[in-house]
Amino acid sequence: MSKKILVTGATGTIGKAVVKELKSAGAAFKAASRNVAAGHEKLGSDTEVVAFDFADPTTFNAATEGIDRVFLLGPPLTLELDKLLAPFIAHLQINGIKRVVYFSALGAEKMGDSLGFHNIIEEQLKLENFDYTILKPTFFAQNFKNYEWENITERGITFVTAGEGKAAFVDVNDIAKVAAKVLTTDGHIGKQYQLTGPELLSYAEAAQILTEVTGKPIFYPNPSPDQYRGALAAAGAPAFVADYMINVYSIISRNEAAIITKDVELVTGQKPTDLKTVLQRDFAG
Ligand SMILES: NC(=O)c1ccc[n+]([C@@H]2O[C@H](COP(=O)([O-])OP(=O)(O)OC[C@H]3O[C@@H](n4cnc5c(N)ncnc54)[C@H](OP(=O)(O)O)[C@@H]3O)[C@@H](O)[C@H]2O)c1
């Protein structure tokens, strides 16, 4: 009997979209969550949800029973993600589960030492002879809805330290289509896919699109790092969050994320979705 895929991060932005694609492909999988009941609520009662916590090795055996492939996604805003994931990667190695599709980030190697974790994990999978595929998506088009809803709808701004650099925002649904293909078809071992949308846009240009889509003026104030730190501190965010986000967005402000690839189309056969289409879905009406 063929084995199943374990989807980690299954209840999050990417994971939910991956689960949807795996269901439509008719693939056999288990969805991992720290909270099985909440997982069923988010993914549907027809989804097999298994208790799983990277920080709790006692959950690993049951989660990987009957599994031969893993979609490996670590939670965001986690300094030292490599240390959080290390016990689980060791468990996969010991149990001969070699096929791992790792969810990294485009430009991760340029985000500074404190965000070096994606690189460390990529290198580990290579050195330890996993049958790996690395997905390196750029900034999600859905970040505007997920992280900036109140800024955009209540304050009329989009507020990140991206300077005047550009990125090719990618639709989460396109990423999920790639992930599902890579998990369910042959020919992807040892490959790395850089996943982008079809056009390079600055935050000022994204704000212009948000203005058209919402019918309200949305402005990009291009804050300095100090202004950004001040705003997050005033909003009560933990101190490390501002520096983490400044490091992430520094690859846009230095124009190092100004990359368009054909990898979404290469893997799925479909052209990637543009930012305006995603923002219309997320903000119009
Ligand atoms: N946003 C971007 O533009 C962007 C771009 C490139 C790459 N990325 C990468 O994307 C990843 C984040 O993906 P996302 O936005 O889909 O995340 P998300 O929506 O915040 O979801 C995080 C997931 O991680 C699970 N999780 C949290 N702590 C866990 C733990 N200790 N053990 C097991 N599972 C745990 C959560 O599941 P439960 O709560 O159900 O346990 C949830 O399903 C990060 O690695 C980030 O670097 C993001």
mmCIF file of C-alpha atoms and ligand atoms in Angstrom:
data_model
loop_
_atom_site.group_PDB
_atom_site.id
_atom_site.type_symbol
_atom_site.label_atom_id
_atom_site.label_comp_id
_atom_site.label_asym_id
_atom_site.label_seq_id
_atom_site.Cartn_x
_atom_site.Cartn_y
_atom_site.Cartn_z
ATOM 1 C CA MET A 1 0.000 0.000 0.000
ATOM 2 C CA SER A 2 1.390 3.401 -0.888
ATOM 3 C CA LYS A 3 2.229 5.648 2.006
ATOM 4 C CA LYS A 4 1.068 9.122 2.971
ATOM 5 C CA ILE A 5 2.407 12.659 2.980
ATOM 6 C CA LEU A 6 2.744 14.462 6.316
ATOM 7 C CA VAL A 7 1.892 18.163 5.905
ATOM 8 C CA THR A 8 3.433 20.263 8.681
ATOM 9 C CA GLY A 9 2.180 23.825 9.158
ATOM 10 C CA ALA A 10 -1.087 22.489 7.715
ATOM 11 C CA THR A 11 -3.386 24.948 9.502
ATOM 12 C CA GLY A 12 -1.505 28.083 8.376
ATOM 13 C CA THR A 13 -1.638 30.298 5.301
ATOM 14 C CA ILE A 14 0.429 27.994 3.094
ATOM 15 C CA GLY A 15 -0.570 24.720 4.710
ATOM 16 C CA LYS A 16 -4.318 25.267 4.262
ATOM 17 C CA ALA A 17 -3.780 25.979 0.567
ATOM 18 C CA VAL A 18 -1.527 22.914 0.219
ATOM 19 C CA VAL A 19 -4.161 20.725 1.908
ATOM 20 C CA LYS A 20 -6.788 22.020 -0.548
ATOM 21 C CA GLU A 21 -4.549 21.151 -3.524
ATOM 22 C CA LEU A 22 -3.684 17.700 -2.163
ATOM 23 C CA LYS A 23 -7.386 16.982 -1.686
ATOM 24 C CA SER A 24 -8.177 17.926 -5.275
ATOM 25 C CA ALA A 25 -5.260 15.780 -6.476
ATOM 26 C CA GLY A 26 -6.712 12.838 -4.500
ATOM 27 C CA ALA A 27 -3.429 12.431 -2.587
ATOM 28 C CA ALA A 28 -3.217 10.516 0.691
ATOM 29 C CA PHE A 29 -1.962 12.786 3.478
ATOM 30 C CA LYS A 30 -2.094 13.622 7.170
ATOM 31 C CA ALA A 31 -2.298 17.228 8.362
ATOM 32 C CA ALA A 32 -0.170 18.106 11.407
ATOM 33 C CA SER A 33 -1.363 20.488 14.112
ATOM 34 C CA ARG A 34 -0.649 21.164 17.774
ATOM 35 C CA ASN A 35 -4.413 21.206 18.254
ATOM 36 C CA VAL A 36 -6.318 18.426 16.490
ATOM 37 C CA ALA A 37 -9.800 19.860 17.173
ATOM 38 C CA ALA A 38 -8.810 23.297 15.841
ATOM 39 C CA GLY A 39 -7.158 21.558 12.895
ATOM 40 C CA HIS A 40 -10.416 19.843 11.999
ATOM 41 C CA GLU A 41 -12.255 23.166 12.240
ATOM 42 C CA LYS A 42 -9.795 24.819 9.879
ATOM 43 C CA LEU A 43 -9.365 21.936 7.420
ATOM 44 C CA GLY A 44 -12.703 20.122 7.547
ATOM 45 C CA SER A 45 -13.787 17.014 9.430
ATOM 46 C CA ASP A 46 -12.929 14.897 6.349
ATOM 47 C CA THR A 47 -9.225 15.717 6.834
ATOM 48 C CA GLU A 48 -6.997 13.366 8.838
ATOM 49 C CA VAL A 49 -5.390 15.605 11.452
ATOM 50 C CA VAL A 50 -2.611 14.334 13.692
ATOM 51 C CA ALA A 51 -1.215 15.904 16.886
ATOM 52 C CA PHE A 52 2.236 17.270 16.174
ATOM 53 C CA ASP A 53 4.617 19.774 17.754
ATOM 54 C CA PHE A 54 8.180 20.367 16.576
ATOM 55 C CA ALA A 55 8.976 21.146 20.232
ATOM 56 C CA ASP A 56 7.552 17.840 21.533
ATOM 57 C CA PRO A 57 9.348 14.720 20.204
ATOM 58 C CA THR A 58 6.756 12.471 21.874
ATOM 59 C CA THR A 59 4.384 13.487 19.037
ATOM 60 C CA PHE A 60 6.754 12.392 16.237
ATOM 61 C CA ASN A 61 6.124 8.615 16.092
ATOM 62 C CA ALA A 62 2.357 8.772 15.686
ATOM 63 C CA ALA A 63 2.613 11.714 13.251
ATOM 64 C CA THR A 64 5.023 9.883 10.947
ATOM 65 C CA GLU A 65 3.413 6.438 11.104
ATOM 66 C CA GLY A 66 2.615 5.342 7.531
ATOM 67 C CA ILE A 67 4.413 8.397 6.089
ATOM 68 C CA ASP A 68 7.041 8.365 3.324
ATOM 69 C CA ARG A 69 7.128 12.102 2.438
ATOM 70 C CA VAL A 70 7.016 15.312 4.440
ATOM 71 C CA PHE A 71 6.071 18.870 3.572
ATOM 72 C CA LEU A 72 8.275 20.669 6.083
ATOM 73 C CA LEU A 73 7.209 24.201 7.023
ATOM 74 C CA GLY A 74 8.433 26.024 10.112
ATOM 75 C CA PRO A 75 6.417 28.736 11.858
ATOM 76 C CA PRO A 76 7.204 32.404 11.049
ATOM 77 C CA LEU A 77 8.808 34.868 13.476
ATOM 78 C CA THR A 78 10.862 32.060 15.021
ATOM 79 C CA LEU A 79 14.492 32.961 15.667
ATOM 80 C CA GLU A 80 16.623 29.788 15.615
ATOM 81 C CA LEU A 81 14.027 27.880 13.584
ATOM 82 C CA ASP A 82 16.818 25.433 12.730
ATOM 83 C CA LYS A 83 17.050 24.446 16.403
ATOM 84 C CA LEU A 84 13.260 24.013 16.654
ATOM 85 C CA LEU A 85 13.184 21.725 13.589
ATOM 86 C CA ALA A 86 16.411 19.779 14.316
ATOM 87 C CA PRO A 87 14.887 17.008 16.511
ATOM 88 C CA PHE A 88 12.212 16.306 13.892
ATOM 89 C CA ILE A 89 14.739 16.213 11.032
ATOM 90 C CA ALA A 90 16.794 13.753 13.132
ATOM 91 C CA HIS A 91 13.643 11.656 13.647
ATOM 92 C CA LEU A 92 13.062 11.541 9.868
ATOM 93 C CA GLN A 93 16.673 10.465 9.286
ATOM 94 C CA ILE A 94 16.552 7.713 11.935
ATOM 95 C CA ASN A 95 13.280 6.383 10.538
ATOM 96 C CA GLY A 96 14.418 6.407 6.897
ATOM 97 C CA ILE A 97 11.881 9.027 5.782
ATOM 98 C CA LYS A 98 14.118 10.631 3.168
ATOM 99 C CA ARG A 99 11.704 12.581 0.963
ATOM 100 C CA VAL A 100 11.387 16.132 2.324
ATOM 101 C CA VAL A 101 9.947 19.197 0.574
ATOM 102 C CA TYR A 102 11.310 22.108 2.602
ATOM 103 C CA PHE A 103 9.582 25.485 2.652
ATOM 104 C CA SER A 104 12.301 28.157 2.659
ATOM 105 C CA ALA A 105 12.240 31.740 1.347
ATOM 106 C CA LEU A 106 13.660 33.477 -1.694
ATOM 107 C CA GLY A 107 16.708 35.520 -0.689
ATOM 108 C CA ALA A 108 16.867 33.912 2.772
ATOM 109 C CA GLU A 109 20.647 33.797 2.466
ATOM 110 C CA LYS A 110 20.708 37.612 2.267
ATOM 111 C CA MET A 111 18.472 38.398 5.237
ATOM 112 C CA GLY A 112 21.312 38.574 7.801
ATOM 113 C CA ASP A 113 22.798 36.125 10.290
ATOM 114 C CA SER A 114 19.885 36.298 12.724
ATOM 115 C CA LEU A 115 17.635 34.955 9.929
ATOM 116 C CA GLY A 116 20.130 32.355 8.696
ATOM 117 C CA PHE A 117 17.924 29.441 9.772
ATOM 118 C CA HIS A 118 16.424 28.598 6.350
ATOM 119 C CA ASN A 119 19.940 28.281 4.933
ATOM 120 C CA ILE A 120 21.126 26.112 7.783
ATOM 121 C CA ILE A 121 18.160 23.748 7.294
ATOM 122 C CA GLU A 122 18.650 23.630 3.496
ATOM 123 C CA GLU A 123 22.324 22.743 3.956
ATOM 124 C CA GLN A 124 21.500 20.101 6.556
ATOM 125 C CA LEU A 125 19.014 18.371 4.229
ATOM 126 C CA LYS A 126 21.636 18.346 1.464
ATOM 127 C CA LEU A 127 24.526 17.159 3.650
ATOM 128 C CA GLU A 128 22.454 14.420 5.266
ATOM 129 C CA ASN A 129 21.447 13.019 1.863
ATOM 130 C CA PHE A 130 17.725 13.599 2.141
ATOM 131 C CA ASP A 131 15.719 13.347 -1.094
ATOM 132 C CA TYR A 132 15.005 17.036 -0.789
ATOM 133 C CA THR A 133 13.224 19.679 -2.817
ATOM 134 C CA ILE A 134 13.553 23.283 -1.676
ATOM 135 C CA LEU A 135 10.746 25.753 -2.313
ATOM 136 C CA LYS A 136 11.893 29.378 -2.126
ATOM 137 C CA PRO A 137 8.898 31.673 -2.490
ATOM 138 C CA THR A 138 9.212 35.426 -2.513
ATOM 139 C CA PHE A 139 6.922 37.730 -0.486
ATOM 140 C CA PHE A 140 3.339 36.432 -0.407
ATOM 141 C CA ALA A 141 0.680 38.576 -2.118
ATOM 142 C CA GLN A 142 -1.529 37.598 0.840
ATOM 143 C CA ASN A 143 0.781 39.418 3.318
ATOM 144 C CA PHE A 144 -1.260 42.565 2.666
ATOM 145 C CA LYS A 145 -4.407 40.869 3.967
ATOM 146 C CA ASN A 146 -2.777 38.711 6.650
ATOM 147 C CA TYR A 147 -0.392 41.223 8.201
ATOM 148 C CA GLU A 148 -1.631 44.668 7.143
ATOM 149 C CA TRP A 149 -5.427 44.455 7.154
ATOM 150 C CA GLU A 150 -5.872 47.165 9.817
ATOM 151 C CA ASN A 151 -3.183 49.423 8.367
ATOM 152 C CA ILE A 152 -4.819 49.248 4.969
ATOM 153 C CA THR A 153 -8.521 49.309 5.871
ATOM 154 C CA GLU A 154 -8.378 51.619 8.926
ATOM 155 C CA ARG A 155 -5.280 53.802 8.501
ATOM 156 C CA GLY A 156 -5.005 53.952 4.704
ATOM 157 C CA ILE A 157 -1.348 52.905 4.704
ATOM 158 C CA THR A 158 0.885 49.956 3.994
ATOM 159 C CA PHE A 159 3.718 50.089 6.509
ATOM 160 C CA VAL A 160 6.925 48.093 5.996
ATOM 161 C CA THR A 161 10.581 49.059 5.612
ATOM 162 C CA ALA A 162 10.875 48.036 1.965
ATOM 163 C CA GLY A 163 12.224 51.397 0.783
ATOM 164 C CA GLU A 164 11.824 51.898 -2.944
ATOM 165 C CA GLY A 165 12.908 48.375 -3.924
ATOM 166 C CA LYS A 166 10.711 45.904 -5.786
ATOM 167 C CA ALA A 167 9.455 42.352 -5.323
ATOM 168 C CA ALA A 168 7.387 39.980 -7.488
ATOM 169 C CA PHE A 169 4.666 39.168 -4.903
ATOM 170 C CA VAL A 170 3.471 35.582 -5.314
ATOM 171 C CA ASP A 171 -0.024 34.166 -4.784
ATOM 172 C CA VAL A 172 -0.183 31.609 -1.961
ATOM 173 C CA ASN A 173 -2.455 29.463 -4.161
ATOM 174 C CA ASP A 174 0.247 29.305 -6.856
ATOM 175 C CA ILE A 175 2.796 28.263 -4.213
ATOM 176 C CA ALA A 176 0.410 25.545 -3.003
ATOM 177 C CA LYS A 177 -0.099 24.214 -6.538
ATOM 178 C CA VAL A 178 3.680 23.904 -6.898
ATOM 179 C CA ALA A 179 3.984 22.198 -3.500
ATOM 180 C CA ALA A 180 1.236 19.682 -4.322
ATOM 181 C CA LYS A 181 2.826 18.834 -7.697
ATOM 182 C CA VAL A 182 6.256 18.414 -6.148
ATOM 183 C CA LEU A 183 4.836 16.180 -3.400
ATOM 184 C CA THR A 184 2.800 13.970 -5.723
ATOM 185 C CA THR A 185 4.841 13.668 -8.948
ATOM 186 C CA ASP A 186 8.355 12.467 -9.818
ATOM 187 C CA GLY A 187 11.317 14.456 -11.084
ATOM 188 C CA HIS A 188 11.739 17.044 -8.318
ATOM 189 C CA ILE A 189 14.374 15.464 -6.060
ATOM 190 C CA GLY A 190 17.484 17.631 -5.633
ATOM 191 C CA LYS A 191 15.726 20.639 -7.165
ATOM 192 C CA GLN A 192 15.173 24.119 -5.838
ATOM 193 C CA TYR A 193 12.315 26.288 -7.099
ATOM 194 C CA GLN A 194 12.251 30.060 -6.687
ATOM 195 C CA LEU A 195 8.585 30.997 -6.720
ATOM 196 C CA THR A 196 7.554 34.486 -7.816
ATOM 197 C CA GLY A 197 4.629 36.315 -9.292
ATOM 198 C CA PRO A 198 4.710 37.784 -12.803
ATOM 199 C CA GLU A 199 5.654 41.447 -12.161
ATOM 200 C CA LEU A 200 8.065 43.515 -10.099
ATOM 201 C CA LEU A 201 6.349 46.117 -7.932
ATOM 202 C CA SER A 202 7.509 48.586 -5.294
ATOM 203 C CA TYR A 203 5.380 49.171 -2.193
ATOM 204 C CA ALA A 204 4.399 52.563 -3.639
ATOM 205 C CA GLU A 205 3.077 50.737 -6.714
ATOM 206 C CA ALA A 206 1.340 48.117 -4.548
ATOM 207 C CA ALA A 207 -0.293 50.983 -2.611
ATOM 208 C CA GLN A 208 -1.548 52.397 -5.925
ATOM 209 C CA ILE A 209 -3.126 49.014 -6.765
ATOM 210 C CA LEU A 210 -4.674 48.878 -3.264
ATOM 211 C CA THR A 211 -6.102 52.352 -3.903
ATOM 212 C CA GLU A 212 -7.746 51.134 -7.135
ATOM 213 C CA VAL A 213 -9.032 47.919 -5.544
ATOM 214 C CA THR A 214 -10.419 49.411 -2.314
ATOM 215 C CA GLY A 215 -11.600 52.704 -3.814
ATOM 216 C CA LYS A 216 -9.863 54.506 -0.900
ATOM 217 C CA PRO A 217 -6.503 56.275 -0.985
ATOM 218 C CA ILE A 218 -3.785 53.951 0.350
ATOM 219 C CA PHE A 219 -0.382 55.507 0.926
ATOM 220 C CA TYR A 220 3.092 54.009 1.387
ATOM 221 C CA PRO A 221 4.969 56.306 3.803
ATOM 222 C CA ASN A 222 8.289 54.477 3.284
ATOM 223 C CA PRO A 223 9.174 54.490 7.007
ATOM 224 C CA SER A 224 12.768 54.476 8.244
ATOM 225 C CA PRO A 225 13.773 51.535 10.458
ATOM 226 C CA ASP A 226 13.562 53.811 13.532
ATOM 227 C CA GLN A 227 10.052 55.004 12.613
ATOM 228 C CA TYR A 228 9.053 51.369 12.103
ATOM 229 C CA ARG A 229 10.533 50.264 15.456
ATOM 230 C CA GLY A 230 8.708 53.149 17.159
ATOM 231 C CA ALA A 231 5.356 52.259 15.577
ATOM 232 C CA LEU A 232 5.626 48.576 16.508
ATOM 233 C CA ALA A 233 6.720 49.410 20.068
ATOM 234 C CA ALA A 234 3.749 51.780 20.406
ATOM 235 C CA ALA A 235 1.461 48.966 19.187
ATOM 236 C CA GLY A 236 2.894 46.671 21.899
ATOM 237 C CA ALA A 237 4.745 44.215 19.633
ATOM 238 C CA PRO A 238 7.621 42.273 21.270
ATOM 239 C CA ALA A 239 10.940 44.080 20.633
ATOM 240 C CA PHE A 240 12.454 41.368 18.411
ATOM 241 C CA VAL A 241 9.581 41.536 15.895
ATOM 242 C CA ALA A 242 10.572 44.916 14.433
ATOM 243 C CA ASP A 243 14.192 43.866 13.881
ATOM 244 C CA TYR A 244 13.097 40.525 12.415
ATOM 245 C CA MET A 245 10.792 42.264 9.936
ATOM 246 C CA ILE A 246 13.371 44.973 9.102
ATOM 247 C CA ASN A 247 15.856 42.202 8.228
ATOM 248 C CA VAL A 248 13.261 40.405 6.091
ATOM 249 C CA TYR A 249 12.292 43.576 4.190
ATOM 250 C CA SER A 250 15.920 44.675 3.821
ATOM 251 C CA ILE A 251 16.201 42.387 0.810
ATOM 252 C CA ILE A 252 13.546 44.492 -0.916
ATOM 253 C CA SER A 253 14.998 47.834 0.205
ATOM 254 C CA ARG A 254 18.416 46.757 -1.136
ATOM 255 C CA ASN A 255 16.627 45.638 -4.326
ATOM 256 C CA GLU A 256 17.845 42.065 -3.881
ATOM 257 C CA ALA A 257 14.344 40.587 -4.230
ATOM 258 C CA ALA A 258 13.836 42.097 -7.688
ATOM 259 C CA ILE A 259 13.676 38.669 -9.304
ATOM 260 C CA ILE A 260 11.080 37.115 -11.599
ATOM 261 C CA THR A 261 11.343 33.402 -12.357
ATOM 262 C CA LYS A 262 9.330 30.992 -14.500
ATOM 263 C CA ASP A 263 9.326 28.258 -11.837
ATOM 264 C CA VAL A 264 5.595 28.436 -11.003
ATOM 265 C CA GLU A 265 4.737 27.851 -14.667
ATOM 266 C CA LEU A 266 7.529 25.280 -15.065
ATOM 267 C CA VAL A 267 6.066 23.082 -12.320
ATOM 268 C CA THR A 268 2.312 23.731 -12.681
ATOM 269 C CA GLY A 269 2.005 24.562 -16.393
ATOM 270 C CA GLN A 270 0.047 27.674 -15.388
ATOM 271 C CA LYS A 271 1.093 31.328 -15.417
ATOM 272 C CA PRO A 272 1.378 32.890 -11.940
ATOM 273 C CA THR A 273 -1.383 35.192 -10.701
ATOM 274 C CA ASP A 274 -0.717 38.938 -10.551
ATOM 275 C CA LEU A 275 -0.951 41.032 -7.380
ATOM 276 C CA LYS A 276 -4.050 42.947 -8.458
ATOM 277 C CA THR A 277 -6.050 39.720 -8.858
ATOM 278 C CA VAL A 278 -5.104 38.591 -5.336
ATOM 279 C CA LEU A 279 -5.868 42.013 -3.822
ATOM 280 C CA GLN A 280 -9.257 42.081 -5.574
ATOM 281 C CA ARG A 281 -10.008 38.690 -4.034
ATOM 282 C CA ASP A 282 -8.834 39.854 -0.585
ATOM 283 C CA PHE A 283 -10.007 43.482 -0.391
ATOM 284 C CA ALA A 284 -12.744 44.258 -2.927
ATOM 285 C CA GLY A 285 -16.331 44.357 -1.702
HETATM 286 N N1 LIG B 1 5.033 35.604 4.434
HETATM 287 C C1 LIG B 1 5.920 35.587 3.436
HETATM 288 O O1 LIG B 1 5.930 36.495 2.572
HETATM 289 C C2 LIG B 1 6.914 34.452 3.328
HETATM 290 C C3 LIG B 1 7.714 34.386 2.187
HETATM 291 C C4 LIG B 1 8.618 33.324 2.059
HETATM 292 C C5 LIG B 1 8.700 32.338 3.042
HETATM 293 N N2 LIG B 1 7.896 32.433 4.150
HETATM 294 C C6 LIG B 1 8.016 31.350 5.177
HETATM 295 O O2 LIG B 1 6.732 30.783 5.357
HETATM 296 C C7 LIG B 1 6.688 30.174 6.653
HETATM 297 C C8 LIG B 1 5.391 30.576 7.335
HETATM 298 O O3 LIG B 1 4.298 30.023 6.615
HETATM 299 P P1 LIG B 1 2.792 30.516 6.879
HETATM 300 O O4 LIG B 1 2.695 31.966 6.570
HETATM 301 O O5 LIG B 1 1.878 29.577 6.197
HETATM 302 O O6 LIG B 1 2.705 30.370 8.467
HETATM 303 P P2 LIG B 1 1.411 30.576 9.396
HETATM 304 O O7 LIG B 1 0.205 30.907 8.609
HETATM 305 O O8 LIG B 1 1.823 31.492 10.513
HETATM 306 O O9 LIG B 1 1.215 29.108 10.005
HETATM 307 C C9 LIG B 1 2.170 28.562 10.865
HETATM 308 C C10 LIG B 1 1.899 27.060 11.009
HETATM 309 O O10 LIG B 1 2.916 26.508 11.840
HETATM 310 C C11 LIG B 1 2.304 25.631 12.784
HETATM 311 N N3 LIG B 1 3.125 25.648 13.984
HETATM 312 C C12 LIG B 1 3.412 26.724 14.775
HETATM 313 N N4 LIG B 1 4.215 26.329 15.788
HETATM 314 C C13 LIG B 1 4.419 24.987 15.628
HETATM 315 C C14 LIG B 1 5.146 24.006 16.365
HETATM 316 N N5 LIG B 1 5.841 24.296 17.485
HETATM 317 N N6 LIG B 1 5.134 22.726 15.912
HETATM 318 C C15 LIG B 1 4.435 22.382 14.809
HETATM 319 N N7 LIG B 1 3.729 23.267 14.063
HETATM 320 C C16 LIG B 1 3.719 24.563 14.482
HETATM 321 C C17 LIG B 1 0.903 26.155 12.996
HETATM 322 O O11 LIG B 1 0.079 25.035 13.275
HETATM 323 P P3 LIG B 1 -0.802 24.788 14.599
HETATM 324 O O12 LIG B 1 -1.006 26.122 15.277
HETATM 325 O O13 LIG B 1 -2.076 24.187 14.075
HETATM 326 O O14 LIG B 1 0.015 23.825 15.391
HETATM 327 C C18 LIG B 1 0.555 26.723 11.618
HETATM 328 O O15 LIG B 1 -0.044 25.738 10.825
HETATM 329 C C19 LIG B 1 7.922 30.660 7.421
HETATM 330 O O16 LIG B 1 8.877 29.615 7.475
HETATM 331 C C20 LIG B 1 8.416 31.827 6.561
HETATM 332 O O17 LIG B 1 9.820 32.027 6.667
HETATM 333 C C21 LIG B 1 7.005 33.446 4.308
#
